[in-house]
Every structure is written in structure tokens, then in C-alpha cells.
Short mmCIF file of C-alpha atoms and ligand atoms in Angstrom, two decimals:
data_model
loop_
_atom_site.label_atom_id
_atom_site.label_comp_id
_atom_site.label_asym_id
_atom_site.label_seq_id
_atom_site.Cartn_x
_atom_site.Cartn_y
_atom_site.Cartn_z
CA MET A 274 -79.69 -1.63 21.97
CA LEU A 275 -76.65 -3.32 23.47
CA LEU A 276 -77.66 -2.40 27.00
CA LYS A 277 -80.99 -4.09 26.54
CA ASP A 278 -79.45 -7.30 25.37
CA PRO A 279 -76.65 -8.40 27.81
CA LYS A 280 -76.16 -11.68 25.94
CA GLY A 281 -75.70 -9.81 22.72
CA MET A 282 -73.23 -7.44 24.43
CA LEU A 283 -71.26 -10.37 25.76
CA PHE A 284 -71.19 -11.78 22.33
CA SER A 285 -70.04 -8.42 20.95
CA THR A 286 -67.28 -8.09 23.58
CA GLU A 287 -66.10 -11.64 22.85
CA PHE A 288 -66.21 -10.90 19.17
CA LEU A 289 -64.23 -7.71 19.69
CA LEU A 290 -61.64 -9.50 21.85
CA THR A 291 -61.29 -12.24 19.24
CA ILE A 292 -60.72 -9.69 16.53
CA ILE A 293 -58.11 -7.87 18.62
CA LEU A 294 -56.41 -11.17 19.44
CA PHE A 295 -56.51 -12.20 15.82
CA ILE A 296 -54.95 -8.91 14.72
CA LEU A 297 -52.32 -9.26 17.44
CA ILE A 298 -51.44 -12.80 16.35
CA ILE A 299 -51.24 -11.78 12.72
CA GLY A 300 -49.00 -8.89 13.73
CA ILE A 301 -46.70 -11.13 15.75
CA VAL A 302 -46.50 -13.76 13.02
CA ALA A 303 -45.86 -11.13 10.35
CA ASN A 304 -43.15 -9.63 12.49
CA LEU A 305 -41.58 -13.04 13.06
CA ILE A 306 -41.61 -13.79 9.34
CA ASP A 307 -40.09 -10.40 8.68
CA LYS A 308 -37.34 -10.89 11.23
CA SER A 309 -36.47 -14.38 10.06
CA ASP A 310 -36.37 -13.09 6.49
CA GLU A 311 -33.97 -10.41 7.58
CA LYS A 312 -31.87 -13.01 9.40
CA ILE A 313 -31.77 -15.28 6.35
CA LEU A 314 -30.85 -12.33 4.16
CA ASN A 315 -28.10 -11.30 6.60
CA SER A 316 -26.71 -14.79 6.77
CA ILE A 317 -26.68 -15.06 2.96
CA LYS A 318 -24.87 -11.71 2.79
CA THR A 319 -22.51 -12.78 5.56
CA ASN A 320 -21.68 -16.14 4.02
CA ASN A 321 -21.13 -14.49 0.66
CA LEU A 322 -18.81 -11.84 2.04
CA GLU A 323 -16.85 -14.43 3.98
CA SER A 324 -16.22 -16.65 0.96
CA PHE A 325 -15.79 -13.67 -1.37
CA SER A 326 -13.17 -12.14 0.94
CA SER A 327 -11.12 -15.30 0.98
CA LYS A 328 -11.31 -15.53 -2.82
CA VAL A 329 -10.15 -11.93 -3.11
CA ALA A 330 -7.21 -12.57 -0.76
CA ASP A 331 -6.18 -15.71 -2.66
CA ASN A 332 -6.40 -13.92 -6.01
CA LEU A 333 -4.29 -11.04 -4.74
CA ILE A 334 -1.44 -13.29 -3.59
CA SER A 335 -1.52 -15.79 -6.47
CA SER A 336 -1.87 -13.51 -9.49
CA PRO A 337 0.30 -10.66 -10.81
CA GLY A 338 -2.87 -8.79 -11.84
CA SER A 339 -3.83 -7.52 -15.26
CA PRO A 340 -2.83 -5.89 -17.48
CA GLU A 341 0.81 -6.89 -17.04
CA ASN A 342 2.87 -4.39 -15.02
CA TRP A 343 -0.33 -2.56 -14.08
CA GLU A 344 1.57 -0.82 -11.28
CA LYS A 345 3.34 1.37 -13.88
CA LEU A 346 0.08 2.70 -15.39
CA SER A 347 -1.19 6.20 -14.74
CA SER A 348 -4.88 5.22 -14.70
CA PHE A 349 -6.17 2.22 -12.80
CA ASN A 350 -9.82 2.12 -13.86
CA ASN A 351 -9.49 -1.10 -15.87
CA VAL A 352 -6.97 -2.83 -13.67
CA ILE A 353 -7.65 -6.12 -11.91
CA PRO A 354 -5.09 -5.90 -9.15
CA GLY A 355 -2.84 -8.84 -8.24
CA LEU A 356 0.28 -8.63 -6.11
CA SER A 357 2.30 -11.73 -7.01
CA ILE A 358 5.89 -11.60 -8.15
CA GLN A 359 6.84 -13.03 -11.57
CA ASN A 360 10.22 -14.63 -12.22
CA GLU A 361 12.45 -13.88 -15.24
CA ASN A 362 10.45 -16.37 -17.31
CA LYS A 363 7.24 -14.49 -16.51
CA GLU A 364 6.04 -17.36 -14.34
CA THR A 365 3.93 -16.31 -11.39
CA ILE A 366 5.28 -17.27 -7.98
CA ILE A 367 2.22 -17.94 -5.85
CA ASN A 368 1.94 -16.73 -2.26
CA THR A 369 4.27 -13.82 -2.94
CA ILE A 370 3.69 -10.10 -2.94
CA SER A 371 5.65 -7.48 -4.80
CA PHE A 372 6.60 -4.43 -2.75
CA LYS A 373 6.22 -2.08 -5.73
CA LYS A 374 2.71 -3.41 -6.39
CA ILE A 375 1.80 -2.91 -2.73
CA ASN A 376 3.04 0.67 -3.05
CA ALA A 377 0.89 1.22 -6.14
CA LEU A 378 -2.08 -0.21 -4.25
CA LYS A 379 -1.36 2.10 -1.32
CA SER A 380 -1.60 5.22 -3.48
CA ASN A 381 -4.69 4.07 -5.42
CA TYR A 382 -6.57 1.85 -2.97
CA ASN A 383 -9.95 3.39 -3.61
CA THR A 384 -9.92 2.71 -7.35
CA LEU A 385 -8.09 -0.61 -7.30
CA ILE A 386 -9.76 -2.37 -4.39
CA SER A 387 -12.84 -0.45 -3.19
CA GLU A 388 -14.17 0.17 -6.71
CA ASN A 389 -12.64 -2.46 -9.01
CA ILE A 390 -13.07 -5.38 -6.61
CA PHE A 391 -15.75 -4.49 -4.05
CA ASN A 392 -17.87 -2.24 -6.26
CA LYS A 393 -17.92 0.45 -3.52
CA GLU A 394 -20.18 -1.77 -1.35
CA ILE A 395 -17.64 -3.16 1.09
CA LYS A 396 -15.11 -1.57 3.40
CA SER A 397 -11.73 -3.28 3.36
CA SER A 398 -8.13 -3.02 4.49
CA ILE A 399 -4.92 -4.90 3.70
CA ALA A 400 -2.09 -5.31 6.19
CA ILE A 401 1.34 -6.89 5.79
CA TYR A 402 3.07 -7.91 9.00
CA PRO A 403 6.67 -9.07 8.43
CA LEU A 404 7.83 -11.72 10.91
CA ASN A 405 11.19 -9.90 11.00
CA TRP A 406 10.73 -6.99 13.41
CA LYS A 407 13.35 -4.94 11.59
CA ILE A 408 10.83 -4.24 8.84
CA ASN A 409 7.86 -1.99 9.49
CA PRO A 410 4.34 -3.37 8.88
CA ILE A 411 2.29 -1.90 6.02
CA ILE A 412 -1.40 -1.14 6.57
CA ILE A 413 -3.50 0.30 3.74
CA GLY A 414 -7.17 0.85 2.89
CA ASP A 415 -10.24 1.77 4.92
CA GLU A 416 -10.31 2.06 8.64
CA ILE A 417 -12.27 -0.89 9.99
CA ASN A 418 -13.25 -0.34 13.57
CA ASN A 419 -14.26 -3.37 15.68
CA LYS A 420 -16.68 -1.22 17.68
CA GLU A 421 -18.50 0.32 14.72
CA SER A 422 -18.75 -2.63 12.36
CA SER A 423 -20.53 -5.81 13.37
CA ASN A 424 -19.64 -8.09 10.47
CA ILE A 425 -15.87 -8.05 10.08
CA PHE A 426 -14.11 -10.83 8.23
CA THR A 427 -10.40 -11.40 8.53
CA VAL A 428 -8.52 -13.53 6.01
CA ASN A 429 -4.96 -14.42 7.01
CA ARG A 430 -2.35 -15.85 4.61
CA THR A 431 1.40 -16.44 4.84
CA VAL A 432 3.33 -14.84 1.98
CA LYS A 433 6.84 -13.81 0.98
CA CYS A 434 7.49 -10.17 0.09
CA ASP A 435 10.51 -8.97 -1.89
CA PHE A 436 10.57 -5.52 -0.20
CA LEU A 437 13.50 -3.57 -1.71
CA SER A 438 15.39 -6.51 -3.28
CA GLU A 439 14.87 -4.98 -6.73
CA LEU A 440 17.00 -1.99 -5.79
CA ILE A 441 20.19 -4.01 -5.28
CA ILE A 442 22.97 -3.03 -7.68
CA LEU A 443 25.54 -5.42 -6.26
CA SER A 444 25.35 -8.13 -3.64
CA LEU A 445 28.48 -9.63 -2.07
CA SER A 446 28.39 -12.67 0.18
CA ASN A 447 30.80 -15.39 1.19
CA GLU A 448 27.91 -17.74 1.98
CA ASN A 449 27.62 -19.02 -1.58
CA ASN A 450 30.00 -19.36 -4.50
CA GLN A 451 27.96 -17.22 -6.83
CA ASN A 452 30.31 -14.24 -6.72
CA ASN A 453 31.99 -13.63 -10.05
CA ASN A 454 34.94 -12.16 -8.21
CA LEU A 455 35.73 -9.55 -10.82
CA CYS A 456 38.47 -7.28 -9.57
CA ASN A 457 40.64 -4.46 -10.95
CA HIS A 458 43.43 -4.99 -8.43
CA ASN A 459 46.24 -6.99 -10.03
CA PRO A 460 49.99 -7.42 -10.16
CA ILE A 461 50.26 -4.77 -12.92
CA ASN A 462 48.88 -1.98 -10.74
CA ASN A 463 50.67 -3.58 -7.82
CA LEU A 464 47.45 -3.88 -5.81
CA SER A 465 46.80 -7.65 -5.81
CA HIS A 466 44.78 -8.87 -2.83
CA VAL A 467 46.40 -11.61 -0.82
CA ASN A 468 44.20 -14.23 0.78
CA THR A 469 45.69 -15.37 4.08
CA SER A 470 44.59 -17.77 6.79
CA GLU A 471 43.25 -14.68 8.53
CA TYR A 472 41.44 -12.88 5.70
CA LYS A 473 39.72 -13.73 2.40
CA TRP A 474 38.75 -11.23 -0.28
CA ILE A 475 35.55 -11.14 -2.33
CA CYS A 476 35.11 -8.49 -5.00
CA ASN A 477 32.81 -7.57 -7.86
CA GLU A 478 32.12 -4.81 -10.36
CA PHE A 479 29.05 -2.72 -11.17
CA LYS A 480 28.24 0.18 -13.44
CA ILE A 481 26.66 3.53 -12.56
CA LYS A 482 25.63 6.22 -15.02
CA LYS A 483 25.97 9.91 -14.29
CA GLY A 484 22.28 10.48 -15.09
CA ASP A 485 21.17 7.97 -12.44
CA ILE A 486 22.70 9.78 -9.48
CA GLU A 487 20.19 12.62 -9.80
CA TYR A 488 17.32 10.25 -9.01
CA ASN A 489 18.86 7.82 -6.53
CA ASP A 490 20.58 7.70 -3.19
CA TYR A 491 23.36 5.13 -2.96
CA TYR A 492 24.19 3.12 0.14
CA LEU A 493 26.40 0.23 1.13
CA ILE A 494 24.37 -1.87 3.57
CA LEU A 495 25.82 -4.63 5.74
CA ASP A 496 23.81 -7.16 7.68
CA ASP A 497 24.07 -6.74 11.45
CA GLU A 498 26.48 -9.62 12.01
CA SER A 499 28.78 -8.59 9.14
CA ALA A 500 29.28 -5.17 10.74
CA LYS A 501 30.66 -6.80 13.89
CA ILE A 502 33.42 -9.07 12.53
CA ASN A 503 36.15 -6.48 11.84
CA GLY A 504 36.09 -6.75 8.07
CA TYR A 505 37.10 -4.04 5.59
CA TRP A 506 35.93 -2.73 2.26
CA ILE A 507 37.44 -0.75 -0.60
CA LEU A 508 35.44 1.11 -3.24
CA ASP A 509 37.21 2.27 -6.40
CA ASN A 510 36.77 2.45 -10.17
CA THR A 511 38.55 1.94 -13.47
CA LYS A 512 39.69 5.59 -13.56
CA LYS A 513 40.78 5.95 -9.95
CA VAL A 514 42.12 2.84 -8.25
CA SER A 515 42.31 2.87 -4.46
CA ASN A 516 43.77 0.68 -1.76
CA ILE A 517 42.26 2.46 1.22
CA GLU A 518 40.65 -0.15 3.47
CA ILE A 519 37.60 1.20 5.26
CA PRO A 520 36.50 -0.66 8.42
CA ALA A 521 33.23 -2.50 7.72
CA ASN A 522 31.65 -1.57 11.05
CA THR A 523 28.70 0.55 9.92
CA ILE A 524 25.39 -0.98 8.85
CA LYS A 525 24.61 1.84 6.41
CA THR A 526 27.20 3.95 4.55
CA ASP A 527 26.08 6.86 2.38
CA LEU A 528 28.01 6.75 -0.93
CA ASN A 529 26.31 9.65 -2.71
CA SER A 530 29.22 12.08 -2.50
CA TYR A 531 31.70 9.41 -3.65
CA PHE A 532 29.68 8.65 -6.81
CA LYS A 533 28.97 12.33 -7.47
CA GLU A 534 32.65 13.19 -7.29
CA ASN A 535 33.81 10.29 -9.44
CA LEU A 536 31.11 10.71 -12.10
CA GLU A 537 31.68 14.45 -12.43
CA ASN A 538 33.81 14.05 -15.56
CA ASN A 539 32.46 10.69 -16.77
CA ASN A 540 29.07 9.74 -18.19
CA GLU A 541 29.38 6.28 -16.70
CA LEU A 542 31.98 4.26 -14.84
CA ILE A 543 32.72 0.72 -13.78
CA PHE A 544 33.16 0.60 -10.02
CA TYR A 545 34.61 -2.19 -7.86
CA LEU A 546 33.65 -3.18 -4.37
CA HIS A 547 36.30 -5.26 -2.57
CA CYS A 548 35.57 -6.84 0.80
CA LYS A 549 38.24 -8.26 3.11
CA ILE A 550 36.55 -10.74 5.40
CA PRO A 551 38.01 -12.43 8.49
CA SER A 552 38.10 -16.19 7.81
CA ASN A 553 35.36 -18.37 9.29
CA ASN A 554 32.90 -15.48 9.44
CA LYS A 555 29.77 -15.00 7.42
CA PHE A 556 29.63 -11.78 5.46
CA ASN A 557 26.74 -10.24 3.49
CA CYS A 558 26.44 -6.77 2.05
CA VAL A 559 24.51 -5.02 -0.70
CA LEU A 560 25.11 -1.85 -2.65
CA VAL A 561 21.73 -0.28 -3.36
CA ALA A 562 20.14 2.61 -5.26
CA ILE A 563 17.09 4.00 -3.45
CA PRO A 564 14.93 6.36 -5.54
CA LYS A 565 15.02 9.81 -3.90
CA LYS A 566 11.20 9.98 -3.96
CA MET A 567 10.88 6.76 -1.97
CA GLU A 568 10.53 7.13 1.77
CA VAL A 569 11.93 4.26 3.78
CA GLU A 570 12.46 4.54 7.50
CA ASP A 571 15.23 2.58 9.22
CA LEU A 572 16.84 1.25 6.05
CA ASN A 573 18.57 -2.02 6.94
CA PHE A 574 19.75 -5.27 5.33
CA ALA A 575 16.46 -7.10 6.00
CA TYR A 576 14.73 -4.88 3.42
CA PHE A 577 16.92 -6.36 0.68
CA THR A 578 15.96 -10.00 1.23
CA PHE A 579 12.67 -11.84 0.74
CA GLN A 580 10.78 -11.83 4.02
CA THR A 581 7.98 -14.03 5.34
CA CYS A 582 4.93 -11.95 6.25
CA ASN A 583 1.35 -12.34 7.40
CA PHE A 584 -0.99 -10.96 4.77
CA VAL A 585 -4.27 -9.88 6.35
CA LEU A 586 -7.37 -8.80 4.42
CA LYS A 587 -10.21 -7.36 6.49
CA THR A 588 -13.67 -6.74 5.05
CA SER A 589 -16.87 -5.32 6.49
CA TYR A 590 -20.27 -3.92 5.39
ZN1 ZN B 281 39.20 -6.76 -5.34
#
């Protein structure tokens, strides 16, 4: 039939072409709509994650989390994590992070952050980079690889971290007048310190219980400059007074055997640390108790002061 009617065939070919074209156009348009939908959806997701990530970072550094002292709990399912430090009056200090809370987060990141905050939908990591190079950075959470993930958001905040400040038993410094200067050396035991134009003494007392030495390692830690000024220290106690001046030229002195020996026949004792400091020099030292289960590399004075750090939260789909 078609062969006999060339006009009709032409018409049919045109008609067929039109239909094909029409289908093609519909296909292209549909595809375009689909793609733009996907783009809009992606950008909504992206914008949400970006603003959500910065909210999460701000909450972490400006709230202590709940319940209170959540880091001491054994189960973290109902914890809303926050990392801020609270002062003695339970007031939150914003833009701070507590080292012990960071440690709790490190051991339970999956529950506390991936599940409780990101509902298992988002990959994330938290890094703390101290400006002081003497303290090692801390990086916890998921591995976020720039090559594998396309949408990575990085939130950067400046914070202060207390690191190991909580583990200080006694701090002696001649940079402020806050030392109580309690001392067991006196004219009666014939051991009075004499301040001269060359040397000044600062002293103070502290208590250690026999039971504590099983769980802690004790160190006297000097800041770098204080170990270079030719000062001296004496460590003694109410039961056994000493006048042996030890050169203060070591940044870290292990005191475990001293405390073990002196607490052998006592349940607790008052100890005295006396420091003899060359005049016109700054001197700072701390006596610290580090829990035996805690692993700290390169223990130094910087760990016992508040340090400015970059707090970096990374998130990705
Ligand atoms: Zn003294």
C-alpha cells in the first residue's frame, strides 16, 4: 500500500521522524529535570551538612555535655557530648576543651559522635592541633580521605585545652605571689633557708596517701628554662627531714621510688618541696601524679598548662 502511494509514504516517514524527535525531546527534557532535581537535592544536603557541622563544632566547644560528668559513665547511649571545661562554680568556660572529655570521646567515638550526633549518616573526625609543638596533636574519629569523598566540610575553631593540668599535685613558681610558702625547715630543726642576694627559696607542702602510689606515677617536671638556671630542689617530709640540695637541671625526675620508700610505714604523709632559685630568674615546676594506665609520650611542662589549639571538625557523606 505504501509503495503505491509515495505521498502517503512521505507523510508516514515525516510522521515517524516527528514521533522519534518528540520522544527524543521528551527524553532529554526528562533527563534535564531529573539532573537538576538531583543537583537541587545535593545542594540542599550540602548546605545542611555545612551549617549542621558548624553547629556541632560550636556545641562541642561551648557546652560541657549532658548528663554532667558524662565522661565518667560506663554507657554513652544517652549522652549528648560536649567538651567544655567548667570552673569551680560549675560555670561553663566557652571555647575550651577538657582533655579527659576528649579522651572519653576517643574511646567511644562511634557511639558519642557517629550515632548520637550524626545518626550514623555522616562520616566525621575531630582533630586538636596545639600551637605549642611540644604537645602532640590528637586526631580521632573516621578516616576522611580527600580522594574518596567529594563533599568534605572543615570547621576550624580556636580553643584552649587543659591537657594534664588536673594532674598537678603541687605547682611552684616565682612568677606570682600565690605560693603559700609552707615549709618544715625552721630554726628548731636547724634547717632554716636563708634568702640571699644570690638565691631565693620557695617551698610548699602536699599530701600523698599510700594507696595512691599503686595507681599513679609521680614526677617533678620543670619548664625548659627553669632547668637551665642552676637552681636546686629538696624533697622531704614530716617524718624524715632532709637538707640535700639536688641540682634542678632535669626536665623530668621520677619520684616513684622516693614516695614508695617513705610511705612504706605510713598510710599518708605530708611532703615538702623546697626550691632554691637564682635571683632574677623565672622558675616554674610542677609535681604531678600520672595515672599508670594513661599513656603520654614526651611528658613535659607544656602538658600542665592551658594551651591554645586549633579544633578541627571534618564531616563528609
Ligand atoms: Zn622550704
